[in-house]
């Protein structure tokens, strides 16, 4: 089952990312951005970056003999960190963002694949094969660097690009206080997911160690 989920997650992730790129770039150029600006725009979404991370984790573990193709993405702590991040993608989109726009056609398909299908496939894979009970509580301090760094990037880019990737980060429209509250709430949610992930990872590790006795 784990191998099936891994291959499915890799294939769906690659297709979704490629399809999203192929429809985003022309639409972005048509909206007035240059080609370079359109590419930067595509890679400015937490969803895209996190799905790329999931694809890299799956790719790193493709070898059947245990050799890590991409060692930086093969470790158990990286797997857990990506599982946490892609869970955040699922929750924030389903509870906050999904009601803010109504994508159609291929944009709708990409939204479903990148926000629902790939997160579910990755988390299921992690639960069945990726978790090994090796995470530490100190790993949370490393995992949280990713969303904080992304937030800093999105806010720093906003005045230069005149846009934000997500409406709740729009200081010009919502004000500093509103954006601060949203950022703190999402960071708190991320940390909560981290705590759950460490508990789950340790639990899976104990179950597997008992099963080998």
PDB file of C-alpha atoms in Angstrom:
ATOM      1  CA  UNK A   1       0.000   0.000   0.000  1.00  0.00           C
ATOM      2  CA  UNK A   2       2.802   2.406   0.890  1.00  0.00           C
ATOM      3  CA  UNK A   3       4.500   1.961  -2.480  1.00  0.00           C
ATOM      4  CA  UNK A   4       1.204   2.515  -4.299  1.00  0.00           C
ATOM      5  CA  UNK A   5       0.523   5.715  -2.346  1.00  0.00           C
ATOM      6  CA  UNK A   6       4.051   6.936  -3.015  1.00  0.00           C
ATOM      7  CA  UNK A   7       3.820   6.404  -6.786  1.00  0.00           C
ATOM      8  CA  UNK A   8       0.294   7.816  -6.894  1.00  0.00           C
ATOM      9  CA  UNK A   9       1.366  10.884  -4.932  1.00  0.00           C
ATOM     10  CA  UNK A  10       4.366  11.423  -7.193  1.00  0.00           C
ATOM     11  CA  UNK A  11       2.405  11.040 -10.439  1.00  0.00           C
ATOM     12  CA  UNK A  12      -0.560  13.156  -9.325  1.00  0.00           C
ATOM     13  CA  UNK A  13       1.759  15.799  -7.870  1.00  0.00           C
ATOM     14  CA  UNK A  14       3.836  16.083 -11.044  1.00  0.00           C
ATOM     15  CA  UNK A  15       0.764  16.240 -13.277  1.00  0.00           C
ATOM     16  CA  UNK A  16      -0.930  18.844 -11.080  1.00  0.00           C
ATOM     17  CA  UNK A  17       2.166  21.055 -10.827  1.00  0.00           C
ATOM     18  CA  UNK A  18       2.878  20.864 -14.562  1.00  0.00           C
ATOM     19  CA  UNK A  19      -0.738  21.532 -15.469  1.00  0.00           C
ATOM     20  CA  UNK A  20      -0.967  24.448 -13.041  1.00  0.00           C
ATOM     21  CA  UNK A  21       2.211  25.921 -14.523  1.00  0.00           C
ATOM     22  CA  UNK A  22       0.952  25.504 -18.084  1.00  0.00           C
ATOM     23  CA  UNK A  23      -2.285  27.374 -17.403  1.00  0.00           C
ATOM     24  CA  UNK A  24      -0.976  29.922 -14.886  1.00  0.00           C
ATOM     25  CA  UNK A  25       1.822  31.369 -17.014  1.00  0.00           C
ATOM     26  CA  UNK A  26      -0.328  32.267 -20.072  1.00  0.00           C
ATOM     27  CA  UNK A  27      -3.106  33.644 -17.839  1.00  0.00           C
ATOM     28  CA  UNK A  28      -0.587  35.672 -15.854  1.00  0.00           C
ATOM     29  CA  UNK A  29       1.054  37.106 -18.966  1.00  0.00           C
ATOM     30  CA  UNK A  30      -2.384  37.982 -20.317  1.00  0.00           C
ATOM     31  CA  UNK A  31      -3.099  39.781 -17.028  1.00  0.00           C
ATOM     32  CA  UNK A  32      -0.137  42.078 -17.642  1.00  0.00           C
ATOM     33  CA  UNK A  33       2.835  40.406 -15.980  1.00  0.00           C
ATOM     34  CA  UNK A  34       6.007  39.666 -17.913  1.00  0.00           C
ATOM     35  CA  UNK A  35       7.215  36.105 -18.406  1.00  0.00           C
ATOM     36  CA  UNK A  36       9.713  36.302 -15.541  1.00  0.00           C
ATOM     37  CA  UNK A  37       7.148  37.948 -13.284  1.00  0.00           C
ATOM     38  CA  UNK A  38       4.650  35.235 -14.156  1.00  0.00           C
ATOM     39  CA  UNK A  39       7.121  32.511 -13.229  1.00  0.00           C
ATOM     40  CA  UNK A  40       7.868  34.245  -9.916  1.00  0.00           C
ATOM     41  CA  UNK A  41       4.108  34.583  -9.361  1.00  0.00           C
ATOM     42  CA  UNK A  42       3.655  30.831  -9.872  1.00  0.00           C
ATOM     43  CA  UNK A  43       6.362  29.966  -7.360  1.00  0.00           C
ATOM     44  CA  UNK A  44       5.058  32.492  -4.821  1.00  0.00           C
ATOM     45  CA  UNK A  45       2.300  30.214  -3.514  1.00  0.00           C
ATOM     46  CA  UNK A  46       2.783  28.135  -0.369  1.00  0.00           C
ATOM     47  CA  UNK A  47       0.679  25.430  -2.012  1.00  0.00           C
ATOM     48  CA  UNK A  48       3.010  25.152  -5.004  1.00  0.00           C
ATOM     49  CA  UNK A  49       6.183  25.133  -2.919  1.00  0.00           C
ATOM     50  CA  UNK A  50       4.804  22.528  -0.520  1.00  0.00           C
ATOM     51  CA  UNK A  51       3.613  20.269  -3.320  1.00  0.00           C
ATOM     52  CA  UNK A  52       7.073  20.515  -4.868  1.00  0.00           C
ATOM     53  CA  UNK A  53       8.462  19.417  -1.516  1.00  0.00           C
ATOM     54  CA  UNK A  54       6.111  16.422  -1.476  1.00  0.00           C
ATOM     55  CA  UNK A  55       7.165  15.430  -5.001  1.00  0.00           C
ATOM     56  CA  UNK A  56      10.839  15.675  -4.003  1.00  0.00           C
ATOM     57  CA  UNK A  57      10.259  13.458  -0.966  1.00  0.00           C
ATOM     58  CA  UNK A  58       8.519  10.839  -3.106  1.00  0.00           C
ATOM     59  CA  UNK A  59      11.256  11.065  -5.737  1.00  0.00           C
ATOM     60  CA  UNK A  60      14.039  10.726  -3.177  1.00  0.00           C
ATOM     61  CA  UNK A  61      12.686   7.344  -2.064  1.00  0.00           C
ATOM     62  CA  UNK A  62      11.948   5.780  -5.457  1.00  0.00           C
ATOM     63  CA  UNK A  63      14.939   3.437  -5.372  1.00  0.00           C
ATOM     64  CA  UNK A  64      13.933  -0.103  -4.450  1.00  0.00           C
ATOM     65  CA  UNK A  65      17.273  -0.822  -2.723  1.00  0.00           C
ATOM     66  CA  UNK A  66      16.943   1.957  -0.163  1.00  0.00           C
ATOM     67  CA  UNK A  67      19.329   4.391  -1.859  1.00  0.00           C
ATOM     68  CA  UNK A  68      18.183   7.980  -1.429  1.00  0.00           C
ATOM     69  CA  UNK A  69      18.155   9.788  -4.765  1.00  0.00           C
ATOM     70  CA  UNK A  70      17.764  13.148  -3.042  1.00  0.00           C
ATOM     71  CA  UNK A  71      19.243  12.673   0.453  1.00  0.00           C
ATOM     72  CA  UNK A  72      18.120  16.081   1.700  1.00  0.00           C
ATOM     73  CA  UNK A  73      14.486  15.043   1.203  1.00  0.00           C
ATOM     74  CA  UNK A  74      14.765  11.407   2.241  1.00  0.00           C
ATOM     75  CA  UNK A  75      15.155  11.753   6.012  1.00  0.00           C
ATOM     76  CA  UNK A  76      12.322  10.883   8.360  1.00  0.00           C
ATOM     77  CA  UNK A  77      12.250  14.386   9.836  1.00  0.00           C
ATOM     78  CA  UNK A  78      11.910  15.963   6.390  1.00  0.00           C
ATOM     79  CA  UNK A  79       9.069  13.571   5.573  1.00  0.00           C
ATOM     80  CA  UNK A  80       7.256  14.550   8.746  1.00  0.00           C
ATOM     81  CA  UNK A  81       7.859  18.252   8.113  1.00  0.00           C
ATOM     82  CA  UNK A  82       6.395  18.015   4.626  1.00  0.00           C
ATOM     83  CA  UNK A  83       3.442  16.043   6.005  1.00  0.00           C
ATOM     84  CA  UNK A  84       2.784  18.870   8.460  1.00  0.00           C
ATOM     85  CA  UNK A  85       3.078  21.565   5.792  1.00  0.00           C
ATOM     86  CA  UNK A  86       0.854  19.840   3.266  1.00  0.00           C
ATOM     87  CA  UNK A  87      -1.728  19.210   5.989  1.00  0.00           C
ATOM     88  CA  UNK A  88      -1.722  22.963   6.589  1.00  0.00           C
ATOM     89  CA  UNK A  89      -2.331  23.471   2.851  1.00  0.00           C
ATOM     90  CA  UNK A  90      -5.380  21.206   3.038  1.00  0.00           C
ATOM     91  CA  UNK A  91      -6.860  22.768   6.178  1.00  0.00           C
ATOM     92  CA  UNK A  92      -6.355  26.438   5.265  1.00  0.00           C
ATOM     93  CA  UNK A  93      -7.700  25.967   1.765  1.00  0.00           C
ATOM     94  CA  UNK A  94     -10.719  23.933   2.867  1.00  0.00           C
ATOM     95  CA  UNK A  95     -11.667  26.255   5.723  1.00  0.00           C
ATOM     96  CA  UNK A  96     -10.626  29.707   4.477  1.00  0.00           C
ATOM     97  CA  UNK A  97      -9.685  29.985   0.830  1.00  0.00           C
ATOM     98  CA  UNK A  98     -12.065  27.658  -0.995  1.00  0.00           C
ATOM     99  CA  UNK A  99     -15.018  29.993  -0.494  1.00  0.00           C
ATOM    100  CA  UNK A 100     -13.137  33.081  -1.697  1.00  0.00           C
ATOM    101  CA  UNK A 101     -13.011  32.161  -5.375  1.00  0.00           C
ATOM    102  CA  UNK A 102     -14.735  29.840  -7.819  1.00  0.00           C
ATOM    103  CA  UNK A 103     -12.159  28.420 -10.256  1.00  0.00           C
ATOM    104  CA  UNK A 104     -13.461  26.790 -13.399  1.00  0.00           C
ATOM    105  CA  UNK A 105     -12.227  24.162 -15.824  1.00  0.00           C
ATOM    106  CA  UNK A 106      -8.568  23.221 -15.538  1.00  0.00           C
ATOM    107  CA  UNK A 107      -8.029  25.734 -12.737  1.00  0.00           C
ATOM    108  CA  UNK A 108     -10.662  23.892 -10.696  1.00  0.00           C
ATOM    109  CA  UNK A 109      -9.021  20.562 -11.471  1.00  0.00           C
ATOM    110  CA  UNK A 110      -5.630  21.876 -10.332  1.00  0.00           C
ATOM    111  CA  UNK A 111      -7.162  23.332  -7.181  1.00  0.00           C
ATOM    112  CA  UNK A 112      -8.668  19.978  -6.259  1.00  0.00           C
ATOM    113  CA  UNK A 113      -5.488  18.050  -7.035  1.00  0.00           C
ATOM    114  CA  UNK A 114      -3.075  20.397  -5.253  1.00  0.00           C
ATOM    115  CA  UNK A 115      -5.202  21.238  -2.207  1.00  0.00           C
ATOM    116  CA  UNK A 116      -7.025  17.971  -1.560  1.00  0.00           C
ATOM    117  CA  UNK A 117      -5.721  14.959  -3.485  1.00  0.00           C
ATOM    118  CA  UNK A 118      -1.963  15.378  -3.068  1.00  0.00           C
ATOM    119  CA  UNK A 119      -2.214  16.247   0.659  1.00  0.00           C
ATOM    120  CA  UNK A 120      -4.360  13.189   1.340  1.00  0.00           C
ATOM    121  CA  UNK A 121      -2.060  10.904  -0.665  1.00  0.00           C
ATOM    122  CA  UNK A 122       1.055  12.243   1.043  1.00  0.00           C
ATOM    123  CA  UNK A 123      -0.299  12.025   4.582  1.00  0.00           C
ATOM    124  CA  UNK A 124      -1.627   8.507   4.001  1.00  0.00           C
ATOM    125  CA  UNK A 125       1.751   7.505   2.592  1.00  0.00           C
ATOM    126  CA  UNK A 126       3.530   9.054   5.568  1.00  0.00           C
ATOM    127  CA  UNK A 127       1.268   7.242   8.024  1.00  0.00           C
ATOM    128  CA  UNK A 128       1.755   3.864   6.324  1.00  0.00           C
ATOM    129  CA  UNK A 129       5.399   4.070   5.252  1.00  0.00           C
ATOM    130  CA  UNK A 130       7.066   7.422   5.927  1.00  0.00           C
ATOM    131  CA  UNK A 131       6.794   7.715   9.704  1.00  0.00           C
ATOM    132  CA  UNK A 132       9.489   5.852  11.631  1.00  0.00           C
ATOM    133  CA  UNK A 133       9.284   7.218  15.164  1.00  0.00           C
ATOM    134  CA  UNK A 134      12.501   9.219  14.754  1.00  0.00           C
ATOM    135  CA  UNK A 135      11.170  12.760  15.059  1.00  0.00           C
ATOM    136  CA  UNK A 136      12.130  14.905  18.044  1.00  0.00           C
ATOM    137  CA  UNK A 137      10.281  17.720  19.739  1.00  0.00           C
ATOM    138  CA  UNK A 138      13.135  20.000  18.724  1.00  0.00           C
ATOM    139  CA  UNK A 139      12.271  19.323  15.077  1.00  0.00           C
ATOM    140  CA  UNK A 140       9.266  21.614  15.442  1.00  0.00           C
ATOM    141  CA  UNK A 141      11.578  24.613  15.733  1.00  0.00           C
ATOM    142  CA  UNK A 142      13.054  23.681  12.356  1.00  0.00           C
ATOM    143  CA  UNK A 143       9.751  22.904  10.654  1.00  0.00           C
ATOM    144  CA  UNK A 144       8.259  26.267  11.647  1.00  0.00           C
ATOM    145  CA  UNK A 145      11.087  28.107   9.868  1.00  0.00           C
ATOM    146  CA  UNK A 146       9.453  27.232   6.538  1.00  0.00           C
ATOM    147  CA  UNK A 147       6.078  29.003   7.003  1.00  0.00           C
ATOM    148  CA  UNK A 148       7.724  31.938   8.778  1.00  0.00           C
ATOM    149  CA  UNK A 149      10.247  32.368   5.952  1.00  0.00           C
ATOM    150  CA  UNK A 150       7.426  32.107   3.427  1.00  0.00           C
ATOM    151  CA  UNK A 151       5.410  34.748   5.286  1.00  0.00           C
ATOM    152  CA  UNK A 152       8.409  37.080   5.330  1.00  0.00           C
ATOM    153  CA  UNK A 153       8.882  36.577   1.594  1.00  0.00           C
ATOM    154  CA  UNK A 154       5.212  37.147   0.752  1.00  0.00           C
ATOM    155  CA  UNK A 155       5.009  40.333   2.808  1.00  0.00           C
ATOM    156  CA  UNK A 156       8.325  41.674   1.487  1.00  0.00           C
ATOM    157  CA  UNK A 157       7.277  40.986  -2.109  1.00  0.00           C
ATOM    158  CA  UNK A 158       3.830  42.564  -1.733  1.00  0.00           C
ATOM    159  CA  UNK A 159       4.817  46.267  -2.024  1.00  0.00           C
ATOM    160  CA  UNK A 160       7.194  45.487  -4.889  1.00  0.00           C
ATOM    161  CA  UNK A 161       4.805  43.333  -6.895  1.00  0.00           C
ATOM    162  CA  UNK A 162       1.613  45.097  -5.843  1.00  0.00           C
ATOM    163  CA  UNK A 163      -0.031  41.782  -4.990  1.00  0.00           C
ATOM    164  CA  UNK A 164      -0.120  39.014  -2.415  1.00  0.00           C
ATOM    165  CA  UNK A 165      -0.576  35.297  -3.036  1.00  0.00           C
ATOM    166  CA  UNK A 166      -3.363  35.017  -0.452  1.00  0.00           C
ATOM    167  CA  UNK A 167      -6.035  37.607   0.438  1.00  0.00           C
ATOM    168  CA  UNK A 168      -5.504  37.357   4.205  1.00  0.00           C
ATOM    169  CA  UNK A 169      -1.927  38.654   3.711  1.00  0.00           C
ATOM    170  CA  UNK A 170      -3.049  41.865   2.028  1.00  0.00           C
ATOM    171  CA  UNK A 171      -1.958  44.634   4.419  1.00  0.00           C
ATOM    172  CA  UNK A 172      -3.078  47.387   2.029  1.00  0.00           C
ATOM    173  CA  UNK A 173      -6.645  46.091   2.068  1.00  0.00           C
ATOM    174  CA  UNK A 174      -6.976  44.453   5.488  1.00  0.00           C
ATOM    175  CA  UNK A 175      -4.592  46.453   7.636  1.00  0.00           C
ATOM    176  CA  UNK A 176      -1.603  45.404   9.710  1.00  0.00           C
ATOM    177  CA  UNK A 177      -3.663  44.179  12.671  1.00  0.00           C
ATOM    178  CA  UNK A 178      -5.820  41.849  10.572  1.00  0.00           C
ATOM    179  CA  UNK A 179      -2.836  40.380   8.722  1.00  0.00           C
ATOM    180  CA  UNK A 180      -0.953  39.933  12.005  1.00  0.00           C
ATOM    181  CA  UNK A 181      -3.875  38.058  13.547  1.00  0.00           C
ATOM    182  CA  UNK A 182      -4.202  35.841  10.470  1.00  0.00           C
ATOM    183  CA  UNK A 183      -0.471  35.115  10.430  1.00  0.00           C
ATOM    184  CA  UNK A 184      -0.409  34.268  14.140  1.00  0.00           C
ATOM    185  CA  UNK A 185      -3.483  32.043  13.817  1.00  0.00           C
ATOM    186  CA  UNK A 186      -2.006  30.089  10.918  1.00  0.00           C
ATOM    187  CA  UNK A 187       1.346  29.783  12.668  1.00  0.00           C
ATOM    188  CA  UNK A 188      -0.408  28.485  15.789  1.00  0.00           C
ATOM    189  CA  UNK A 189      -2.294  25.980  13.631  1.00  0.00           C
ATOM    190  CA  UNK A 190       0.976  24.895  12.050  1.00  0.00           C
ATOM    191  CA  UNK A 191       2.593  24.346  15.454  1.00  0.00           C
ATOM    192  CA  UNK A 192      -0.461  22.376  16.614  1.00  0.00           C
ATOM    193  CA  UNK A 193      -0.181  20.120  13.574  1.00  0.00           C
ATOM    194  CA  UNK A 194       3.525  19.707  14.350  1.00  0.00           C
ATOM    195  CA  UNK A 195       2.720  18.529  17.870  1.00  0.00           C
ATOM    196  CA  UNK A 196       0.186  16.026  16.559  1.00  0.00           C
ATOM    197  CA  UNK A 197       2.681  14.796  13.954  1.00  0.00           C
ATOM    198  CA  UNK A 198       5.373  14.129  16.564  1.00  0.00           C
ATOM    199  CA  UNK A 199       2.899  12.242  18.775  1.00  0.00           C
ATOM    200  CA  UNK A 200       1.696  10.199  15.794  1.00  0.00           C
ATOM    201  CA  UNK A 201       5.229   9.500  14.594  1.00  0.00           C
ATOM    202  CA  UNK A 202       6.274   8.282  18.036  1.00  0.00           C
ATOM    203  CA  UNK A 203       3.151   6.143  18.273  1.00  0.00           C
ATOM    204  CA  UNK A 204       3.818   4.543  14.891  1.00  0.00           C
ATOM    205  CA  UNK A 205       7.418   3.940  15.898  1.00  0.00           C
ATOM    206  CA  UNK A 206       6.339   2.125  19.068  1.00  0.00           C
ATOM    207  CA  UNK A 207       3.824   0.001  17.154  1.00  0.00           C
ATOM    208  CA  UNK A 208       6.410  -1.012  14.617  1.00  0.00           C
ATOM    209  CA  UNK A 209       8.989  -1.858  17.272  1.00  0.00           C
ATOM    210  CA  UNK A 210       6.448  -4.096  19.024  1.00  0.00           C
ATOM    211  CA  UNK A 211       5.607  -5.760  15.736  1.00  0.00           C
ATOM    212  CA  UNK A 212       9.233  -6.755  15.158  1.00  0.00           C
ATOM    213  CA  UNK A 213       9.654  -8.447  18.547  1.00  0.00           C
TER     214      UNK A 213
END
